[in-house]
Tab-separated table of C-alpha atoms in Angstrom:
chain	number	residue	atom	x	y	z
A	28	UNK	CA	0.000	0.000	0.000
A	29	UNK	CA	3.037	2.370	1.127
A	30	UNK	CA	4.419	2.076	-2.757
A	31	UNK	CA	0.982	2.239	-4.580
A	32	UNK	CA	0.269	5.675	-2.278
A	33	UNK	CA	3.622	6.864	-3.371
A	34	UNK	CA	2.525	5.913	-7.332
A	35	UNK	CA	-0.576	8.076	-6.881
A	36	UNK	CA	0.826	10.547	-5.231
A	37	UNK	CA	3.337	10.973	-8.268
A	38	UNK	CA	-0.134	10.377	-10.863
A	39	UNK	CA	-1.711	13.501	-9.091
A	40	UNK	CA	1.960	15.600	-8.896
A	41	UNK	CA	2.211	15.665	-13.039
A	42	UNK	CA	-1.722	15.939	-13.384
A	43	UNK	CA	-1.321	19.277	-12.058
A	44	UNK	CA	0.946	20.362	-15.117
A	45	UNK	CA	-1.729	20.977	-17.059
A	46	UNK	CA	0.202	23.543	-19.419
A	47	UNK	CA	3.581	21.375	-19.939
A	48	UNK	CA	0.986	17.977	-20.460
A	49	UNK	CA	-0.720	19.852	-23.373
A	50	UNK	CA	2.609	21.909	-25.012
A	51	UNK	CA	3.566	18.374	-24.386
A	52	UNK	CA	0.510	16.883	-27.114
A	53	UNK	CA	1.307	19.506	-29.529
A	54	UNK	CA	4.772	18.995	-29.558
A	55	UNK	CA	4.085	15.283	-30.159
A	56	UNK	CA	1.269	15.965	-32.806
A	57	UNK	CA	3.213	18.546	-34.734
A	58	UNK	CA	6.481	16.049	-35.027
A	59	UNK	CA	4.178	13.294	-35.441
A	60	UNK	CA	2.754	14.935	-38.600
A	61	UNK	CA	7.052	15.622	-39.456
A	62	UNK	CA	8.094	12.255	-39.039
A	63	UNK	CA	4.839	10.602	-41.082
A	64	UNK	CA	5.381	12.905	-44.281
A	65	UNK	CA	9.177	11.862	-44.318
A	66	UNK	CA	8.272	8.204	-43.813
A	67	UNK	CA	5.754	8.311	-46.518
A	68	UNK	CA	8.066	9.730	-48.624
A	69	UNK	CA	10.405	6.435	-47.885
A	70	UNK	CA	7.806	3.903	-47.808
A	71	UNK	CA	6.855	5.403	-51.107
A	72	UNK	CA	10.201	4.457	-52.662
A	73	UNK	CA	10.618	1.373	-50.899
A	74	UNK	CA	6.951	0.081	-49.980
A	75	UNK	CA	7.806	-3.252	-47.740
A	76	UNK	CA	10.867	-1.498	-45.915
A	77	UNK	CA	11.884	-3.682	-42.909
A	78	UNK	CA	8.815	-5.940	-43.404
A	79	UNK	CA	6.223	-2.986	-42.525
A	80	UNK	CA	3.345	-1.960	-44.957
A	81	UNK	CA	3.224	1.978	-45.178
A	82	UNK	CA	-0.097	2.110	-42.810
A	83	UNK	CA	1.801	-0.177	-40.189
A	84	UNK	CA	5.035	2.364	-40.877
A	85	UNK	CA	2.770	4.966	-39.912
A	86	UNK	CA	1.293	3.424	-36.897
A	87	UNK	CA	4.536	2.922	-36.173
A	88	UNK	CA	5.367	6.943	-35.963
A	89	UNK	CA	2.638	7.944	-34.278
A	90	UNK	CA	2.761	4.796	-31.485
A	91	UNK	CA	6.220	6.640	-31.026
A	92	UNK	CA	5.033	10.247	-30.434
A	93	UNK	CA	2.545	8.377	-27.750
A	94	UNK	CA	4.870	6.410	-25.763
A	95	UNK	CA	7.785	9.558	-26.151
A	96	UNK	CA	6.888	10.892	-22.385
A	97	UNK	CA	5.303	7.615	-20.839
A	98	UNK	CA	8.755	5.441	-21.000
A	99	UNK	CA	11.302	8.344	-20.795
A	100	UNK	CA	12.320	7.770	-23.783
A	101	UNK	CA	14.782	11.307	-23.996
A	102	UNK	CA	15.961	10.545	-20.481
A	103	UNK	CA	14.992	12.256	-17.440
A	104	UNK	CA	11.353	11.070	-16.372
A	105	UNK	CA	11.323	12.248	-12.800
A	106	UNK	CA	14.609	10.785	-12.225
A	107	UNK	CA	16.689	14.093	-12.476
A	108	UNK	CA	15.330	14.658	-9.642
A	109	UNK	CA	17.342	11.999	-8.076
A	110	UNK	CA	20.385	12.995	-9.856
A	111	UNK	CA	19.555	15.938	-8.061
A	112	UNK	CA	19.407	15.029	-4.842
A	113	UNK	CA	22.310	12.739	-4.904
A	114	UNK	CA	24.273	15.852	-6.152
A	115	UNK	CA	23.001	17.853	-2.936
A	116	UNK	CA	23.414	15.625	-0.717
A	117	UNK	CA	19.668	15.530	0.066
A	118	UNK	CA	19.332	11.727	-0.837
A	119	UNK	CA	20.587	10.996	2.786
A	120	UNK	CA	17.200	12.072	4.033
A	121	UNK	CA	15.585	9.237	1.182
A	122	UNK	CA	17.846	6.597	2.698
A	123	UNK	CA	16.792	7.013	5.921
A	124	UNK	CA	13.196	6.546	5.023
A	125	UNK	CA	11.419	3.580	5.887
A	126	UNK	CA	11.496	2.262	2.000
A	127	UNK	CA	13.490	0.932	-0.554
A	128	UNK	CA	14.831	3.883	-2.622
A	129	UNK	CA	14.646	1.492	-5.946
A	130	UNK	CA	11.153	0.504	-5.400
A	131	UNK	CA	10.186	3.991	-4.067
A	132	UNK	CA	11.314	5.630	-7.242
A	133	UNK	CA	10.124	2.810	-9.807
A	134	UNK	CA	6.660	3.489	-7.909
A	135	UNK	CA	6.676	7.349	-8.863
A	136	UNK	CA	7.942	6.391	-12.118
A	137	UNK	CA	5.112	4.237	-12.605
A	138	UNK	CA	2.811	7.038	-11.616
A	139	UNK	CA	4.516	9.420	-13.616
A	140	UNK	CA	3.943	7.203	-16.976
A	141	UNK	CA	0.692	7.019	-16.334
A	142	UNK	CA	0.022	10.051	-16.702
A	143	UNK	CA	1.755	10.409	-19.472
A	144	UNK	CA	-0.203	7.693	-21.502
A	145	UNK	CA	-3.588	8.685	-20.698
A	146	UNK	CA	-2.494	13.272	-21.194
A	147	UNK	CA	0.111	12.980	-24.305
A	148	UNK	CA	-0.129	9.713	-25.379
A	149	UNK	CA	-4.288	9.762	-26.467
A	150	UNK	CA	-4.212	12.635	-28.052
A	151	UNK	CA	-1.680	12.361	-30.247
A	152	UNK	CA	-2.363	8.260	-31.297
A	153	UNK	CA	-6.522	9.835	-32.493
A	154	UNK	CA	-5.047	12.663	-34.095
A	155	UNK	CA	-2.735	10.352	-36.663
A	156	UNK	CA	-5.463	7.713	-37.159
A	157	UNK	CA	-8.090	10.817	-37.815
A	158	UNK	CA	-4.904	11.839	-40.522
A	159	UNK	CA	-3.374	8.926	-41.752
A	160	UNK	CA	-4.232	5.144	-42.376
A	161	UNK	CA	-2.679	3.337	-39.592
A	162	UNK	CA	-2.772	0.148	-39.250
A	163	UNK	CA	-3.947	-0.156	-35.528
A	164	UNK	CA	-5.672	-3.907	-34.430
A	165	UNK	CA	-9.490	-4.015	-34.174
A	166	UNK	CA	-9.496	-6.831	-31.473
A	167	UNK	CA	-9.127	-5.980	-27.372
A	168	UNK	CA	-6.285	-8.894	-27.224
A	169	UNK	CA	-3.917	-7.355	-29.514
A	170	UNK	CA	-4.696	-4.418	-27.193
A	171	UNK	CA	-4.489	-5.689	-24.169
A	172	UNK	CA	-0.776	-7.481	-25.334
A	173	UNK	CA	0.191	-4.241	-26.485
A	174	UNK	CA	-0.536	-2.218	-22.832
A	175	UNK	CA	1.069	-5.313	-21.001
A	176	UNK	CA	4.200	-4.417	-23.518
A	177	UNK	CA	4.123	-0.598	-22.885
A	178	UNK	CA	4.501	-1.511	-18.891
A	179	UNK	CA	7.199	-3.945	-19.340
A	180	UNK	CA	9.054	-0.677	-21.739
A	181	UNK	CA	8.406	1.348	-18.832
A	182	UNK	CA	9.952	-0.754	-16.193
A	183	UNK	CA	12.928	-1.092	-18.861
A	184	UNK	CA	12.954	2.174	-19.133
A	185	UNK	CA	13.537	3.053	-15.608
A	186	UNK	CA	15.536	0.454	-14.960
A	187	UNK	CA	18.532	2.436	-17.449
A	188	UNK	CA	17.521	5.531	-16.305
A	189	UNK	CA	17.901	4.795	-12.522
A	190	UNK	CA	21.254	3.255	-13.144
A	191	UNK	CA	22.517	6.512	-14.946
A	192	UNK	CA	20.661	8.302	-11.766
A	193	UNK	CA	22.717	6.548	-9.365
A	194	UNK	CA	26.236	7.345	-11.686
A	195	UNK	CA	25.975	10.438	-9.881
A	196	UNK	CA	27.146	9.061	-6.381
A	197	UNK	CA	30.861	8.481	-8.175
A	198	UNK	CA	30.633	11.594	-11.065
A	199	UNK	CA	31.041	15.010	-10.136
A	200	UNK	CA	27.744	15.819	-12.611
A	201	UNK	CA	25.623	13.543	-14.123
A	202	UNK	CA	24.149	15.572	-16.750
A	203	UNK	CA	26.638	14.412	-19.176
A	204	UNK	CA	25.861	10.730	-18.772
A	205	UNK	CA	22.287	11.588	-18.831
A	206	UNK	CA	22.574	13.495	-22.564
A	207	UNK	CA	24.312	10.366	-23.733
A	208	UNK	CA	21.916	7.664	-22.363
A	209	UNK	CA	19.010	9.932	-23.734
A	210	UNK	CA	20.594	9.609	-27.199
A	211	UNK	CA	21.325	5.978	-27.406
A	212	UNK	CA	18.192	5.409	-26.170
A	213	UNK	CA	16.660	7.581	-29.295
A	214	UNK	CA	18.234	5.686	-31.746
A	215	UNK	CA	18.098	2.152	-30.450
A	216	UNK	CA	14.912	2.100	-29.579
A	217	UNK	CA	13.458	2.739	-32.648
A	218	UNK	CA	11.967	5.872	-32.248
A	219	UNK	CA	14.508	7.494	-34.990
A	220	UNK	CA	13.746	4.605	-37.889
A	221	UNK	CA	12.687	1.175	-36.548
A	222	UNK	CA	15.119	-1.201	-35.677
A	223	UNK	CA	13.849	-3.780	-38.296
A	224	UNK	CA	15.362	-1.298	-41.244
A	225	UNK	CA	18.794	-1.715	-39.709
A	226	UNK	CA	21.265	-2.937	-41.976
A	227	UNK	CA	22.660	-6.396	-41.160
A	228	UNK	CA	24.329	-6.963	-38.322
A	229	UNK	CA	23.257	-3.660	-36.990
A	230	UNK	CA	19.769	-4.080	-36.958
A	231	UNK	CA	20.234	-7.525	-35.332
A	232	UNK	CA	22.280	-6.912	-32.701
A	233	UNK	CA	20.357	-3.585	-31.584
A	234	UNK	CA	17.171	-5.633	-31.902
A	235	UNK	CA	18.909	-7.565	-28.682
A	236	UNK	CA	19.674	-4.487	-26.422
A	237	UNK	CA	17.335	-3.384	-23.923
A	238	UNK	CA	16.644	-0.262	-25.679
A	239	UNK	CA	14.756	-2.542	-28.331
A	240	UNK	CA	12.079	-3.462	-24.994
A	241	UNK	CA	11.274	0.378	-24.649
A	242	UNK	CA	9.637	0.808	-27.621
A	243	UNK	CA	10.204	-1.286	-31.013
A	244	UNK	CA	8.569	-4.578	-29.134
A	245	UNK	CA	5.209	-2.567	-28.215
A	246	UNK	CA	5.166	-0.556	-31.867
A	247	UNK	CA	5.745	-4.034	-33.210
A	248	UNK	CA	2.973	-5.849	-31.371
A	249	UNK	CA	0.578	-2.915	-32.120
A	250	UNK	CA	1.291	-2.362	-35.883
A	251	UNK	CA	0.627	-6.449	-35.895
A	252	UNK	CA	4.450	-7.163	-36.824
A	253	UNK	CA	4.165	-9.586	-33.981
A	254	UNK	CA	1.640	-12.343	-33.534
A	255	UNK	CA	0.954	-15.675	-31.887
A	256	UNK	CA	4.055	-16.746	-30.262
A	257	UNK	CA	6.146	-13.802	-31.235
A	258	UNK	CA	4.280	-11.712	-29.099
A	259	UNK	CA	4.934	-13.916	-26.143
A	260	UNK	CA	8.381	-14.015	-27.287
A	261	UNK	CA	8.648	-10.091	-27.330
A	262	UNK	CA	6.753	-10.328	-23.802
A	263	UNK	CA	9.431	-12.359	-22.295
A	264	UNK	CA	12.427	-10.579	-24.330
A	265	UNK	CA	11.114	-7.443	-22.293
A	266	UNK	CA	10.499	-9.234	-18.957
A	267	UNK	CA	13.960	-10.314	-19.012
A	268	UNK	CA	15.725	-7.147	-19.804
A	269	UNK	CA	13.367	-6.015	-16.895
A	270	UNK	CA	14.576	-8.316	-14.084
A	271	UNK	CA	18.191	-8.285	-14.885
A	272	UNK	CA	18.381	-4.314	-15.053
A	273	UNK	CA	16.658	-4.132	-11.596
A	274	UNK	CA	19.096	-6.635	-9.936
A	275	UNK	CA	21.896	-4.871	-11.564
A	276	UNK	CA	20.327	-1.520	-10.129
A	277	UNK	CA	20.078	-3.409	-6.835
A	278	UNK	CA	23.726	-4.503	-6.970
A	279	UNK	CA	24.768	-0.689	-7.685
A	280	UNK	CA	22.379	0.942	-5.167
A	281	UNK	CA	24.123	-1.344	-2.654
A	282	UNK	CA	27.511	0.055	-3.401
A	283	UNK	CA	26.184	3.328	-3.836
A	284	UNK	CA	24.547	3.224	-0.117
A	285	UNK	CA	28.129	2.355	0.766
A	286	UNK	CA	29.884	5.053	-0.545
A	287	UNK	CA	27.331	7.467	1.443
A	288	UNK	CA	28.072	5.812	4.454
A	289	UNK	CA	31.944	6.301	4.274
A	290	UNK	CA	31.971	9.597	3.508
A	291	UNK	CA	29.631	10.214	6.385
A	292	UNK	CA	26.454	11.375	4.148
């Protein structure tokens, strides 16, 4: 109950940025109209491009512009604020809490994406089907496997961006770190060109890195690029990415606490 309070508690903090949420869907909408002209202008030269029709190419854009905020997917998310904090010197008041900082801060994350789904993420998704031809599924399963995905990119998600977060104990400024994460996670996650248009090796091995979870699984299950078993296989790809990123963060939050405690913070 303690973590779930903490998740709504983050839901109602970014509902009352009611301002940045809708700059936020215009932002989306007006790149998500960018992006959809240039890909129709490639799909239109090369009309089966990485195994996508043009509608599911499209669905593909705008299922990008949705998920941008919800899984972090330029960095930040809420935790710059514990990059913050570490840099302060304030997160020795979080440690003394009576909570584990991981779990405390995945709980506001998941708060925070919620938001973010339901105030940029609707908005934009209607306004490209009301524009374009997107090839989005007509059956609540492919639905329902395509929300269960979007969690599992969020918990990804966090799961790099808290490690970067706690970089900050041992750097003297972690905004550097941050930029670079942010931009590897741009371009490996899809969100630039999808992963399946890689070139050889490229495309395979990227489709392997956790970045792939974040957003080219969901895009993939919703566009219908996945079905039957390769959705459960995209499930579990994402699931395991999941588990092993929040042990690692474990193993590093561990040695972090440590370092506070020597130095006396």
């Amino acid at each position: 109950m303690w973590y779930i309070a903490v998740a709504a508690g983050s839901f109602r903090r970014y509902a009352t940025y009611r301002i940045a949420t809708v700059a936020g869907v215009f932002t989306n909408t007006v790149f998500g109209f960018i992006v959809a002209f240039t890909y129709i202008a490639l799909w239109d030269e090369r009309p089966h491009l990485g195994g996508y029709d043009q509608a599911q190419a499209l669905a593909f854009v705008w299922t990008g512009q949705a998920l941008l905020a919800t899984t972090g997917l330029m960095g930040g998310g809420g935790l710059d604020e514990l990059q913050e904090r570490i840099r302060t010197g304030d997160i020795a008041v979080d440690l003394y809490r009576p909570a584990d900082l991981q779990l405390w801060w995945l709980a506001a994350d998941l708060g925070r994406a919620g938001l973010q789904l339901i105030g940029r993420g609707v908005v934009p998704m209607a306004v490209g089907a009301l524009a374009f031809p997107l090839a989005l599924p007509g059956d609540a399963p492919t639905w329902g496997g395509f929300l269960l995905s979007v969690l599992l990119g969020v918990l990804v998600s966090f799961t790099l961006r808290y490690l970067v977060a706690l970089a900050s104990f041992w750097l003297l400024d972690g905004a550097g770190l941050a930029l670079i994460s942010g931009l590897a996670c741009m371009f490996f996650s899809g969100m630039l060109l999808p992963l399946r248009v890689f070139p050889g090796a490229l495309g395979e091995v990227a489709q392997l890195l956790p970045w792939a979870a974040i957003l080219q699984v969901p895009a993939d299950v919703l566009v219908g690029a996945r079905s039957g078993g390769a959705v459960l296989g995209g499930l579990v790809f994402q699931a395991a990415w999941a588990v092993a990123l929040l042990a690692l963060g474990r193993l590093v939050q561990s040695a972090a606490t440590r370092k506070v405690v020597v130095h006396g913070g």
